[in-house]
mmCIF file with all atom_site columns, C-alpha atoms in Angstrom:
data_model
loop_
_atom_site.group_PDB
_atom_site.id
_atom_site.type_symbol
_atom_site.label_atom_id
_atom_site.label_alt_id
_atom_site.label_comp_id
_atom_site.label_asym_id
_atom_site.label_entity_id
_atom_site.label_seq_id
_atom_site.pdbx_PDB_ins_code
_atom_site.Cartn_x
_atom_site.Cartn_y
_atom_site.Cartn_z
_atom_site.occupancy
_atom_site.B_iso_or_equiv
_atom_site.pdbx_formal_charge
_atom_site.auth_seq_id
_atom_site.auth_comp_id
_atom_site.auth_asym_id
_atom_site.auth_atom_id
_atom_site.pdbx_PDB_model_num
ATOM 1   C CA . MET A 1 1   ? 11.050  -63.633 -10.213 1.00 87.00 ? 1   MET A CA 1
ATOM 2   C CA . GLU A 1 2   ? 13.266  -66.708 -10.639 1.00 94.00 ? 2   GLU A CA 1
ATOM 3   C CA . LYS A 1 3   ? 11.806  -69.144 -13.582 1.00 98.00 ? 3   LYS A CA 1
ATOM 4   C CA . PHE A 1 4   ? 11.224  -72.589 -11.952 1.00 98.00 ? 4   PHE A CA 1
ATOM 5   C CA . THR A 1 5   ? 13.078  -74.208 -14.527 1.00 98.00 ? 5   THR A CA 1
ATOM 6   C CA . ASP A 1 6   ? 16.147  -72.269 -12.667 1.00 98.00 ? 6   ASP A CA 1
ATOM 7   C CA . ILE A 1 7   ? 14.387  -73.355 -9.190  1.00 98.00 ? 7   ILE A CA 1
ATOM 8   C CA . HIS A 1 8   ? 13.887  -76.640 -10.419 1.00 98.00 ? 8   HIS A CA 1
ATOM 9   C CA . HIS A 1 9   ? 18.067  -77.349 -12.042 1.00 97.00 ? 9   HIS A CA 1
ATOM 10  C CA . ARG A 1 10  ? 19.186  -75.856 -9.141  1.00 97.00 ? 10  ARG A CA 1
ATOM 11  C CA . ALA A 1 11  ? 16.951  -78.571 -7.099  1.00 97.00 ? 11  ALA A CA 1
ATOM 12  C CA . VAL A 1 12  ? 18.300  -81.523 -8.863  1.00 97.00 ? 12  VAL A CA 1
ATOM 13  C CA . GLU A 1 13  ? 22.431  -80.285 -9.093  1.00 96.00 ? 13  GLU A CA 1
ATOM 14  C CA . ARG A 1 14  ? 22.520  -80.089 -4.860  1.00 95.00 ? 14  ARG A CA 1
ATOM 15  C CA . LYS A 1 15  ? 20.090  -83.493 -4.741  1.00 95.00 ? 15  LYS A CA 1
ATOM 16  C CA . GLY A 1 16  ? 22.695  -85.278 -7.383  1.00 95.00 ? 16  GLY A CA 1
ATOM 17  C CA . SER A 1 17  ? 20.432  -86.214 -9.996  1.00 97.00 ? 17  SER A CA 1
ATOM 18  C CA . GLU A 1 18  ? 16.333  -85.582 -11.582 1.00 97.00 ? 18  GLU A CA 1
ATOM 19  C CA . SER A 1 19  ? 16.144  -89.717 -9.767  1.00 97.00 ? 19  SER A CA 1
ATOM 20  C CA . MET A 1 20  ? 17.161  -88.984 -6.822  1.00 97.00 ? 20  MET A CA 1
ATOM 21  C CA . LEU A 1 21  ? 15.053  -85.393 -5.942  1.00 97.00 ? 21  LEU A CA 1
ATOM 22  C CA . GLN A 1 22  ? 12.142  -86.648 -7.737  1.00 97.00 ? 22  GLN A CA 1
ATOM 23  C CA . SER A 1 23  ? 12.206  -89.643 -5.010  1.00 97.00 ? 23  SER A CA 1
ATOM 24  C CA . LEU A 1 24  ? 12.046  -87.467 -2.443  1.00 96.00 ? 24  LEU A CA 1
ATOM 25  C CA . ILE A 1 25  ? 8.672   -85.493 -3.553  1.00 97.00 ? 25  ILE A CA 1
ATOM 26  C CA . SER A 1 26  ? 5.535   -86.096 -2.599  1.00 97.00 ? 26  SER A CA 1
ATOM 27  C CA . LYS A 1 27  ? 2.044   -85.226 -4.420  1.00 97.00 ? 27  LYS A CA 1
ATOM 28  C CA . PRO A 1 28  ? -1.770  -84.420 -3.789  1.00 98.00 ? 28  PRO A CA 1
ATOM 29  C CA . LEU A 1 29  ? -4.245  -86.446 -2.567  1.00 98.00 ? 29  LEU A CA 1
ATOM 30  C CA . PRO A 1 30  ? -6.054  -86.281 -6.408  1.00 97.00 ? 30  PRO A CA 1
ATOM 31  C CA . SER A 1 31  ? -9.337  -85.042 -5.330  1.00 96.00 ? 31  SER A CA 1
ATOM 32  C CA . LYS A 1 32  ? -11.681 -88.497 -5.098  1.00 96.00 ? 32  LYS A CA 1
ATOM 33  C CA . THR A 1 33  ? -8.931  -89.740 -2.568  1.00 98.00 ? 33  THR A CA 1
ATOM 34  C CA . LEU A 1 34  ? -9.541  -86.947 -0.439  1.00 98.00 ? 34  LEU A CA 1
ATOM 35  C CA . LEU A 1 35  ? -13.258 -86.912 -0.444  1.00 98.00 ? 35  LEU A CA 1
ATOM 36  C CA . ASP A 1 36  ? -13.667 -90.720 1.030   1.00 97.00 ? 36  ASP A CA 1
ATOM 37  C CA . ILE A 1 37  ? -11.439 -88.352 4.766   1.00 98.00 ? 37  ILE A CA 1
ATOM 38  C CA . ASN A 1 38  ? -14.108 -88.849 6.495   1.00 98.00 ? 38  ASN A CA 1
ATOM 39  C CA . ASN A 1 39  ? -15.282 -86.050 9.757   1.00 98.00 ? 39  ASN A CA 1
ATOM 40  C CA . ASP A 1 40  ? -13.400 -87.735 12.233  1.00 98.00 ? 40  ASP A CA 1
ATOM 41  C CA . ASN A 1 41  ? -10.274 -87.459 10.661  1.00 98.00 ? 41  ASN A CA 1
ATOM 42  C CA . TRP A 1 42  ? -9.438  -84.943 9.903   1.00 98.00 ? 42  TRP A CA 1
ATOM 43  C CA . LEU A 1 43  ? -10.753 -83.755 13.315  1.00 98.00 ? 43  LEU A CA 1
ATOM 44  C CA . GLU A 1 44  ? -8.168  -86.006 14.671  1.00 98.00 ? 44  GLU A CA 1
ATOM 45  C CA . GLU A 1 45  ? -5.092  -84.726 11.866  1.00 98.00 ? 45  GLU A CA 1
ATOM 46  C CA . PHE A 1 46  ? -6.264  -81.365 13.105  1.00 98.00 ? 46  PHE A CA 1
ATOM 47  C CA . THR A 1 47  ? -5.415  -81.972 17.058  1.00 98.00 ? 47  THR A CA 1
ATOM 48  C CA . ARG A 1 48  ? -2.224  -84.031 16.216  1.00 98.00 ? 48  ARG A CA 1
ATOM 49  C CA . LYS A 1 49  ? -1.281  -81.221 15.086  1.00 97.00 ? 49  LYS A CA 1
ATOM 50  C CA . ILE A 1 50  ? -1.690  -78.429 18.137  1.00 98.00 ? 50  ILE A CA 1
ATOM 51  C CA . PHE A 1 51  ? -0.855  -80.779 20.083  1.00 97.00 ? 51  PHE A CA 1
ATOM 52  C CA . GLN A 1 52  ? 2.702   -81.407 17.812  1.00 96.00 ? 52  GLN A CA 1
ATOM 53  C CA . SER A 1 53  ? 3.338   -77.606 17.738  1.00 93.00 ? 53  SER A CA 1
ATOM 54  C CA . GLY A 1 54  ? 5.432   -76.803 20.883  1.00 89.00 ? 54  GLY A CA 1
ATOM 55  C CA . PHE A 1 55  ? 5.988   -79.861 21.678  1.00 88.00 ? 55  PHE A CA 1
ATOM 56  C CA . TYR A 1 56  ? 8.857   -82.746 20.241  1.00 90.00 ? 56  TYR A CA 1
ATOM 57  C CA . TRP A 1 57  ? 5.921   -85.571 17.599  1.00 91.00 ? 57  TRP A CA 1
ATOM 58  C CA . SER A 1 58  ? 7.827   -88.340 18.854  1.00 93.00 ? 58  SER A CA 1
ATOM 59  C CA . VAL A 1 59  ? 6.278   -87.900 22.640  1.00 94.00 ? 59  VAL A CA 1
ATOM 60  C CA . ILE A 1 60  ? 3.217   -86.971 21.012  1.00 96.00 ? 60  ILE A CA 1
ATOM 61  C CA . ASP A 1 61  ? 2.430   -90.213 18.477  1.00 95.00 ? 61  ASP A CA 1
ATOM 62  C CA . LYS A 1 62  ? 3.730   -93.073 21.555  1.00 96.00 ? 62  LYS A CA 1
ATOM 63  C CA . LYS A 1 63  ? 0.422   -91.179 23.874  1.00 97.00 ? 63  LYS A CA 1
ATOM 64  C CA . TRP A 1 64  ? -1.106  -91.150 20.475  1.00 98.00 ? 64  TRP A CA 1
ATOM 65  C CA . PRO A 1 65  ? -3.300  -94.762 21.362  1.00 98.00 ? 65  PRO A CA 1
ATOM 66  C CA . GLY A 1 66  ? -3.856  -92.496 24.461  1.00 98.00 ? 66  GLY A CA 1
ATOM 67  C CA . PHE A 1 67  ? -5.696  -89.771 22.683  1.00 98.00 ? 67  PHE A CA 1
ATOM 68  C CA . ARG A 1 68  ? -8.351  -91.786 21.071  1.00 98.00 ? 68  ARG A CA 1
ATOM 69  C CA . GLU A 1 69  ? -9.186  -94.287 24.008  1.00 98.00 ? 69  GLU A CA 1
ATOM 70  C CA . VAL A 1 70  ? -9.951  -90.451 25.963  1.00 98.00 ? 70  VAL A CA 1
ATOM 71  C CA . PHE A 1 71  ? -12.241 -89.045 22.304  1.00 98.00 ? 71  PHE A CA 1
ATOM 72  C CA . TRP A 1 72  ? -13.385 -92.190 21.390  1.00 97.00 ? 72  TRP A CA 1
ATOM 73  C CA . ASP A 1 73  ? -11.802 -91.716 17.971  1.00 98.00 ? 73  ASP A CA 1
ATOM 74  C CA . PHE A 1 74  ? -12.031 -88.931 17.475  1.00 98.00 ? 74  PHE A CA 1
ATOM 75  C CA . ASN A 1 75  ? -16.213 -89.220 16.701  1.00 98.00 ? 75  ASN A CA 1
ATOM 76  C CA . VAL A 1 76  ? -16.746 -86.421 15.650  1.00 98.00 ? 76  VAL A CA 1
ATOM 77  C CA . ASN A 1 77  ? -21.117 -86.918 16.863  1.00 97.00 ? 77  ASN A CA 1
ATOM 78  C CA . LYS A 1 78  ? -19.857 -87.909 19.913  1.00 98.00 ? 78  LYS A CA 1
ATOM 79  C CA . LEU A 1 79  ? -18.151 -85.729 20.862  1.00 98.00 ? 79  LEU A CA 1
ATOM 80  C CA . LEU A 1 80  ? -20.518 -82.997 19.642  1.00 97.00 ? 80  LEU A CA 1
ATOM 81  C CA . MET A 1 81  ? -22.267 -84.426 22.878  1.00 97.00 ? 81  MET A CA 1
ATOM 82  C CA . MET A 1 82  ? -19.551 -84.020 25.675  1.00 96.00 ? 82  MET A CA 1
ATOM 83  C CA . SER A 1 83  ? -20.074 -81.491 28.097  1.00 96.00 ? 83  SER A CA 1
ATOM 84  C CA . PRO A 1 84  ? -17.527 -78.957 29.179  1.00 95.00 ? 84  PRO A CA 1
ATOM 85  C CA . GLU A 1 85  ? -16.755 -80.688 32.573  1.00 96.00 ? 85  GLU A CA 1
ATOM 86  C CA . MET A 1 86  ? -16.509 -83.487 30.890  1.00 97.00 ? 86  MET A CA 1
ATOM 87  C CA . TYR A 1 87  ? -13.162 -82.124 28.452  1.00 97.00 ? 87  TYR A CA 1
ATOM 88  C CA . GLU A 1 88  ? -12.214 -80.396 31.392  1.00 96.00 ? 88  GLU A CA 1
ATOM 89  C CA . GLN A 1 89  ? -11.551 -84.296 33.484  1.00 97.00 ? 89  GLN A CA 1
ATOM 90  C CA . ARG A 1 90  ? -10.444 -85.756 30.381  1.00 96.00 ? 90  ARG A CA 1
ATOM 91  C CA . ALA A 1 91  ? -7.758  -82.742 29.744  1.00 97.00 ? 91  ALA A CA 1
ATOM 92  C CA . SER A 1 92  ? -5.728  -84.513 33.590  1.00 96.00 ? 92  SER A CA 1
ATOM 93  C CA . ASP A 1 93  ? -5.799  -87.922 31.912  1.00 97.00 ? 93  ASP A CA 1
ATOM 94  C CA . GLU A 1 94  ? -2.439  -89.677 31.954  1.00 96.00 ? 94  GLU A CA 1
ATOM 95  C CA . ARG A 1 95  ? -2.930  -91.170 29.305  1.00 97.00 ? 95  ARG A CA 1
ATOM 96  C CA . ILE A 1 96  ? -2.834  -88.351 26.881  1.00 97.00 ? 96  ILE A CA 1
ATOM 97  C CA . VAL A 1 97  ? -0.269  -85.072 26.609  1.00 95.00 ? 97  VAL A CA 1
ATOM 98  C CA . ARG A 1 98  ? -2.481  -83.392 29.728  1.00 94.00 ? 98  ARG A CA 1
ATOM 99  C CA . ASN A 1 99  ? -2.365  -79.654 27.625  1.00 96.00 ? 99  ASN A CA 1
ATOM 100 C CA . PHE A 1 100 ? -6.634  -78.254 29.289  1.00 97.00 ? 100 PHE A CA 1
ATOM 101 C CA . ASN A 1 101 ? -5.244  -75.138 26.511  1.00 97.00 ? 101 ASN A CA 1
ATOM 102 C CA . LYS A 1 102 ? -5.134  -77.611 23.716  1.00 97.00 ? 102 LYS A CA 1
ATOM 103 C CA . VAL A 1 103 ? -8.198  -79.651 24.565  1.00 98.00 ? 103 VAL A CA 1
ATOM 104 C CA . LYS A 1 104 ? -10.654 -76.978 24.571  1.00 97.00 ? 104 LYS A CA 1
ATOM 105 C CA . THR A 1 105 ? -9.675  -77.083 20.802  1.00 98.00 ? 105 THR A CA 1
ATOM 106 C CA . ILE A 1 106 ? -11.272 -80.633 19.878  1.00 98.00 ? 106 ILE A CA 1
ATOM 107 C CA . ALA A 1 107 ? -14.631 -79.231 21.229  1.00 98.00 ? 107 ALA A CA 1
ATOM 108 C CA . VAL A 1 108 ? -14.568 -76.001 18.867  1.00 98.00 ? 108 VAL A CA 1
ATOM 109 C CA . ASN A 1 109 ? -12.825 -77.692 15.679  1.00 98.00 ? 109 ASN A CA 1
ATOM 110 C CA . THR A 1 110 ? -15.227 -80.224 16.254  1.00 98.00 ? 110 THR A CA 1
ATOM 111 C CA . MET A 1 111 ? -18.098 -77.520 15.706  1.00 98.00 ? 111 MET A CA 1
ATOM 112 C CA . MET A 1 112 ? -16.718 -76.759 12.788  1.00 98.00 ? 112 MET A CA 1
ATOM 113 C CA . ILE A 1 113 ? -16.250 -79.533 11.218  1.00 98.00 ? 113 ILE A CA 1
ATOM 114 C CA . HIS A 1 114 ? -19.399 -80.467 11.874  1.00 98.00 ? 114 HIS A CA 1
ATOM 115 C CA . SER A 1 115 ? -20.916 -77.538 11.260  1.00 98.00 ? 115 SER A CA 1
ATOM 116 C CA . THR A 1 116 ? -18.803 -77.417 7.199   1.00 98.00 ? 116 THR A CA 1
ATOM 117 C CA . SER A 1 117 ? -20.500 -80.445 6.519   1.00 98.00 ? 117 SER A CA 1
ATOM 118 C CA . LEU A 1 118 ? -23.775 -79.382 7.317   1.00 98.00 ? 118 LEU A CA 1
ATOM 119 C CA . GLU A 1 119 ? -22.856 -76.724 4.351   1.00 97.00 ? 119 GLU A CA 1
ATOM 120 C CA . HIS A 1 120 ? -21.442 -78.184 1.830   1.00 97.00 ? 120 HIS A CA 1
ATOM 121 C CA . GLY A 1 121 ? -22.045 -81.984 2.743   1.00 96.00 ? 121 GLY A CA 1
ATOM 122 C CA . SER A 1 122 ? -18.657 -82.504 3.996   1.00 97.00 ? 122 SER A CA 1
ATOM 123 C CA . PHE A 1 123 ? -16.178 -81.531 5.182   1.00 98.00 ? 123 PHE A CA 1
ATOM 124 C CA . SER A 1 124 ? -13.595 -82.344 2.954   1.00 98.00 ? 124 SER A CA 1
ATOM 125 C CA . GLN A 1 125 ? -15.708 -81.880 0.460   1.00 98.00 ? 125 GLN A CA 1
ATOM 126 C CA . PHE A 1 126 ? -15.517 -78.715 1.849   1.00 98.00 ? 126 PHE A CA 1
ATOM 127 C CA . ILE A 1 127 ? -11.133 -79.074 1.133   1.00 98.00 ? 127 ILE A CA 1
ATOM 128 C CA . ASN A 1 128 ? -11.208 -80.133 -1.774  1.00 98.00 ? 128 ASN A CA 1
ATOM 129 C CA . ASP A 1 129 ? -13.507 -77.760 -2.883  1.00 98.00 ? 129 ASP A CA 1
ATOM 130 C CA . TRP A 1 130 ? -11.662 -74.601 -1.745  1.00 98.00 ? 130 TRP A CA 1
ATOM 131 C CA . PRO A 1 131 ? -9.124  -73.477 -4.909  1.00 97.00 ? 131 PRO A CA 1
ATOM 132 C CA . SER A 1 132 ? -5.138  -74.269 -4.579  1.00 94.00 ? 132 SER A CA 1
ATOM 133 C CA . GLU A 1 133 ? -4.825  -70.793 -5.767  1.00 97.00 ? 133 GLU A CA 1
ATOM 134 C CA . ASP A 1 134 ? -6.011  -69.290 -3.531  1.00 98.00 ? 134 ASP A CA 1
ATOM 135 C CA . ILE A 1 135 ? -4.745  -71.815 0.094   1.00 98.00 ? 135 ILE A CA 1
ATOM 136 C CA . ILE A 1 136 ? -4.464  -69.184 1.899   1.00 98.00 ? 136 ILE A CA 1
ATOM 137 C CA . GLY A 1 137 ? -7.274  -67.945 2.369   1.00 98.00 ? 137 GLY A CA 1
ATOM 138 C CA . LEU A 1 138 ? -8.623  -70.905 3.055   1.00 98.00 ? 138 LEU A CA 1
ATOM 139 C CA . TRP A 1 139 ? -5.433  -71.632 6.185   1.00 98.00 ? 139 TRP A CA 1
ATOM 140 C CA . ASN A 1 140 ? -7.466  -67.961 7.105   1.00 98.00 ? 140 ASN A CA 1
ATOM 141 C CA . TRP A 1 141 ? -10.152 -69.378 7.129   1.00 98.00 ? 141 TRP A CA 1
ATOM 142 C CA . LEU A 1 142 ? -9.527  -72.598 8.754   1.00 98.00 ? 142 LEU A CA 1
ATOM 143 C CA . LYS A 1 143 ? -8.180  -69.709 11.305  1.00 98.00 ? 143 LYS A CA 1
ATOM 144 C CA . LYS A 1 144 ? -11.078 -68.139 11.665  1.00 98.00 ? 144 LYS A CA 1
ATOM 145 C CA . HIS A 1 145 ? -13.400 -70.598 12.189  1.00 98.00 ? 145 HIS A CA 1
ATOM 146 C CA . GLY A 1 146 ? -10.761 -72.947 14.135  1.00 98.00 ? 146 GLY A CA 1
ATOM 147 C CA . SER A 1 147 ? -9.460  -73.356 17.259  1.00 98.00 ? 147 SER A CA 1
ATOM 148 C CA . ARG A 1 148 ? -4.845  -72.964 17.088  1.00 98.00 ? 148 ARG A CA 1
ATOM 149 C CA . LEU A 1 149 ? -5.497  -73.885 13.370  1.00 98.00 ? 149 LEU A CA 1
ATOM 150 C CA . GLY A 1 150 ? -3.121  -69.879 12.625  1.00 96.00 ? 150 GLY A CA 1
ATOM 151 C CA . GLY A 1 151 ? 1.025   -70.482 10.874  1.00 91.00 ? 151 GLY A CA 1
ATOM 152 C CA . ASN A 1 152 ? 1.938   -73.689 10.450  1.00 94.00 ? 152 ASN A CA 1
ATOM 153 C CA . THR A 1 153 ? -0.358  -75.786 12.538  1.00 96.00 ? 153 THR A CA 1
ATOM 154 C CA . GLY A 1 154 ? -2.907  -75.661 9.503   1.00 97.00 ? 154 GLY A CA 1
ATOM 155 C CA . ALA A 1 155 ? -1.574  -75.524 6.164   1.00 97.00 ? 155 ALA A CA 1
ATOM 156 C CA . TYR A 1 156 ? 1.155   -78.735 8.195   1.00 97.00 ? 156 TYR A CA 1
ATOM 157 C CA . SER A 1 157 ? -3.264  -80.301 8.709   1.00 98.00 ? 157 SER A CA 1
ATOM 158 C CA . LEU A 1 158 ? -4.151  -79.806 5.430   1.00 98.00 ? 158 LEU A CA 1
ATOM 159 C CA . ARG A 1 159 ? -0.655  -81.183 3.595   1.00 97.00 ? 159 ARG A CA 1
ATOM 160 C CA . VAL A 1 160 ? -0.789  -84.720 5.849   1.00 97.00 ? 160 VAL A CA 1
ATOM 161 C CA . MET A 1 161 ? -4.225  -85.464 4.596   1.00 98.00 ? 161 MET A CA 1
ATOM 162 C CA . GLY A 1 162 ? -3.562  -84.846 1.853   1.00 98.00 ? 162 GLY A CA 1
ATOM 163 C CA . LYS A 1 163 ? -4.194  -81.674 0.403   1.00 98.00 ? 163 LYS A CA 1
ATOM 164 C CA . ASP A 1 164 ? -2.406  -78.910 -2.274  1.00 98.00 ? 164 ASP A CA 1
ATOM 165 C CA . THR A 1 165 ? -0.953  -76.868 -0.163  1.00 98.00 ? 165 THR A CA 1
ATOM 166 C CA . PHE A 1 166 ? 2.739   -75.392 0.252   1.00 97.00 ? 166 PHE A CA 1
ATOM 167 C CA . ILE A 1 167 ? 4.337   -75.171 3.598   1.00 96.00 ? 167 ILE A CA 1
ATOM 168 C CA . LEU A 1 168 ? 6.025   -71.850 5.233   1.00 96.00 ? 168 LEU A CA 1
ATOM 169 C CA . SER A 1 169 ? 8.867   -74.132 5.927   1.00 93.00 ? 169 SER A CA 1
ATOM 170 C CA . ARG A 1 170 ? 12.967  -72.391 6.664   1.00 92.00 ? 170 ARG A CA 1
ATOM 171 C CA . ASP A 1 171 ? 14.012  -72.976 3.465   1.00 92.00 ? 171 ASP A CA 1
ATOM 172 C CA . ALA A 1 172 ? 11.489  -71.331 1.593   1.00 94.00 ? 172 ALA A CA 1
ATOM 173 C CA . GLU A 1 173 ? 11.565  -67.972 4.086   1.00 95.00 ? 173 GLU A CA 1
ATOM 174 C CA . SER A 1 174 ? 14.889  -67.632 3.293   1.00 94.00 ? 174 SER A CA 1
ATOM 175 C CA . TYR A 1 175 ? 13.885  -68.317 -0.782  1.00 96.00 ? 175 TYR A CA 1
ATOM 176 C CA . PHE A 1 176 ? 11.308  -65.179 -0.509  1.00 97.00 ? 176 PHE A CA 1
ATOM 177 C CA . ARG A 1 177 ? 13.394  -63.008 1.967   1.00 96.00 ? 177 ARG A CA 1
ATOM 178 C CA . SER A 1 178 ? 17.220  -63.012 -0.064  1.00 95.00 ? 178 SER A CA 1
ATOM 179 C CA . HIS A 1 179 ? 15.432  -62.307 -3.633  1.00 96.00 ? 179 HIS A CA 1
ATOM 180 C CA . LYS A 1 180 ? 13.210  -60.071 -2.413  1.00 96.00 ? 180 LYS A CA 1
ATOM 181 C CA . ILE A 1 181 ? 9.604   -61.880 -2.559  1.00 97.00 ? 181 ILE A CA 1
ATOM 182 C CA . ILE A 1 182 ? 9.157   -60.779 0.899   1.00 97.00 ? 182 ILE A CA 1
ATOM 183 C CA . ASP A 1 183 ? 10.725  -58.277 3.274   1.00 95.00 ? 183 ASP A CA 1
ATOM 184 C CA . GLY A 1 184 ? 8.133   -57.711 6.756   1.00 93.00 ? 184 GLY A CA 1
ATOM 185 C CA . GLY A 1 185 ? 6.327   -60.433 8.702   1.00 95.00 ? 185 GLY A CA 1
ATOM 186 C CA . LEU A 1 186 ? 5.806   -64.506 6.879   1.00 96.00 ? 186 LEU A CA 1
ATOM 187 C CA . GLN A 1 187 ? 2.112   -64.275 8.380   1.00 94.00 ? 187 GLN A CA 1
ATOM 188 C CA . THR A 1 188 ? 1.543   -61.015 7.207   1.00 96.00 ? 188 THR A CA 1
ATOM 189 C CA . LYS A 1 189 ? -1.479  -60.485 4.590   1.00 96.00 ? 189 LYS A CA 1
ATOM 190 C CA . LYS A 1 190 ? 0.573   -58.561 2.519   1.00 97.00 ? 190 LYS A CA 1
ATOM 191 C CA . SER A 1 191 ? 3.917   -61.487 3.069   1.00 97.00 ? 191 SER A CA 1
ATOM 192 C CA . LEU A 1 192 ? 0.848   -64.380 1.909   1.00 98.00 ? 192 LEU A CA 1
ATOM 193 C CA . THR A 1 193 ? -0.804  -62.676 -0.365  1.00 98.00 ? 193 THR A CA 1
ATOM 194 C CA . ALA A 1 194 ? 2.962   -62.352 -2.555  1.00 98.00 ? 194 ALA A CA 1
ATOM 195 C CA . ILE A 1 195 ? 3.630   -66.075 -1.825  1.00 98.00 ? 195 ILE A CA 1
ATOM 196 C CA . GLN A 1 196 ? 0.928   -66.686 -3.130  1.00 98.00 ? 196 GLN A CA 1
ATOM 197 C CA . SER A 1 197 ? 1.141   -64.846 -6.881  1.00 98.00 ? 197 SER A CA 1
ATOM 198 C CA . PHE A 1 198 ? 4.539   -66.902 -6.499  1.00 98.00 ? 198 PHE A CA 1
ATOM 199 C CA . PHE A 1 199 ? 3.355   -69.756 -6.536  1.00 98.00 ? 199 PHE A CA 1
ATOM 200 C CA . ASN A 1 200 ? 0.577   -69.185 -8.613  1.00 98.00 ? 200 ASN A CA 1
ATOM 201 C CA . GLU A 1 201 ? 3.421   -68.111 -11.390 1.00 98.00 ? 201 GLU A CA 1
ATOM 202 C CA . MET A 1 202 ? 5.169   -71.723 -10.426 1.00 98.00 ? 202 MET A CA 1
ATOM 203 C CA . GLN A 1 203 ? 2.108   -74.185 -10.990 1.00 98.00 ? 203 GLN A CA 1
ATOM 204 C CA . GLN A 1 204 ? 1.197   -71.463 -14.419 1.00 98.00 ? 204 GLN A CA 1
ATOM 205 C CA . GLN A 1 205 ? 5.086   -72.264 -15.631 1.00 98.00 ? 205 GLN A CA 1
ATOM 206 C CA . SER A 1 206 ? 5.043   -75.944 -14.338 1.00 98.00 ? 206 SER A CA 1
ATOM 207 C CA . GLY A 1 207 ? 2.271   -77.215 -14.344 1.00 98.00 ? 207 GLY A CA 1
ATOM 208 C CA . LEU A 1 208 ? 2.821   -79.318 -11.014 1.00 98.00 ? 208 LEU A CA 1
ATOM 209 C CA . SER A 1 209 ? 1.206   -78.836 -7.505  1.00 98.00 ? 209 SER A CA 1
ATOM 210 C CA . LEU A 1 210 ? 2.079   -76.714 -4.392  1.00 98.00 ? 210 LEU A CA 1
ATOM 211 C CA . GLN A 1 211 ? 3.232   -79.477 -2.719  1.00 98.00 ? 211 GLN A CA 1
ATOM 212 C CA . GLU A 1 212 ? 5.602   -80.935 -5.984  1.00 98.00 ? 212 GLU A CA 1
ATOM 213 C CA . ILE A 1 213 ? 6.954   -77.143 -6.488  1.00 98.00 ? 213 ILE A CA 1
ATOM 214 C CA . SER A 1 214 ? 6.898   -76.852 -2.453  1.00 97.00 ? 214 SER A CA 1
ATOM 215 C CA . GLN A 1 215 ? 9.511   -78.818 -1.814  1.00 97.00 ? 215 GLN A CA 1
ATOM 216 C CA . ILE A 1 216 ? 11.861  -78.456 -5.152  1.00 97.00 ? 216 ILE A CA 1
ATOM 217 C CA . LEU A 1 217 ? 12.460  -74.832 -3.974  1.00 97.00 ? 217 LEU A CA 1
ATOM 218 C CA . SER A 1 218 ? 13.379  -76.047 -0.529  1.00 95.00 ? 218 SER A CA 1
ATOM 219 C CA . TYR A 1 219 ? 15.724  -78.652 -1.733  1.00 95.00 ? 219 TYR A CA 1
ATOM 220 C CA . SER A 1 220 ? 16.522  -75.824 -4.461  1.00 96.00 ? 220 SER A CA 1
ATOM 221 C CA . VAL A 1 221 ? 18.404  -73.969 -1.166  1.00 92.00 ? 221 VAL A CA 1
ATOM 222 C CA . GLY A 1 222 ? 18.826  -74.205 2.666   1.00 77.00 ? 222 GLY A CA 1
ATOM 223 C CA . ASP A 1 223 ? 21.405  -76.958 4.168   1.00 71.00 ? 223 ASP A CA 1
ATOM 224 C CA . ASN A 1 224 ? 19.907  -79.688 2.585   1.00 60.00 ? 224 ASN A CA 1
ATOM 225 C CA . VAL A 1 225 ? 21.926  -81.509 1.703   1.00 49.00 ? 225 VAL A CA 1
ATOM 226 C CA . VAL A 1 226 ? 22.000  -84.560 -1.622  1.00 43.00 ? 226 VAL A CA 1
ATOM 227 C CA . GLY A 1 227 ? 20.532  -88.131 -0.375  1.00 38.00 ? 227 GLY A CA 1
ATOM 228 C CA . PHE A 1 228 ? 18.776  -85.797 2.560   1.00 34.00 ? 228 PHE A CA 1
ATOM 229 C CA . SER A 1 229 ? 14.949  -85.025 2.555   1.00 35.00 ? 229 SER A CA 1
ATOM 230 C CA . GLN A 1 230 ? 13.691  -82.517 5.223   1.00 40.00 ? 230 GLN A CA 1
#
C-alpha cells in the first residue's frame, strides 16, 4: 500500500501546484450544519440522484422545477398520505421524466426517512452519527432500506448532502486494481471492505476527511490534467 504522502505528491505534480490542487478539493459539512438538513431535502436529493442515474443530468436538472411541483416540494409529511394510485397518475405527468419504476422509489424512500426519523430524532441525526470508518455500512443500509440507492447512487447523494464519504469513481477503481487492493467486482463485500480499510489507513496517515482523500486519490491518477476538475 502506498503512503498518503506519495499519493498527495503525485496529485500535486499532476495539477501543477499545491494551491491548484487545494482549489479543486472540497470538504464535507461540519456536523452542526449537516444536522440542520431537513427530511424533505434528503428525499429530494435521493430522488434527483435516482433519476439522474442512467440519464443525462442536464435533462433532469431542467425538469426539476416540474418534479418539485408534482411532488409537493418533496414534503415528506404530505407524501406519506399519497396513495399508490396517485403515484401512478403522477408518473405520467409531462412536467417530469415519466418513469413509473423510479417514481415508485419516492414512496419507499419517504417511508424510510420518516421511520428513521421517528427512531433517531431526525434522518440527519442518523446520517451524522454513522461512523466514517464504516461508510460502506451506511451505503449498504441505504441499499437495504431504501429503493434504488445501491451502487454509487447512495454515495453520490451523501456527498452532495455533505456527509463525509468517498466515491468509487473510475479513476479510483483503476487505482485500486492497479495496486492490487481489489481483484474482483467493485461492489462485492470483499472489495468494499478492502477499500474501506484503505481509506481508514489513509485517514490515520493524513488526518483528512474521506472526501478530501477520495478527491486527492482521483486527481493522482487517470486522465485528469492540470486545471481540469473531475
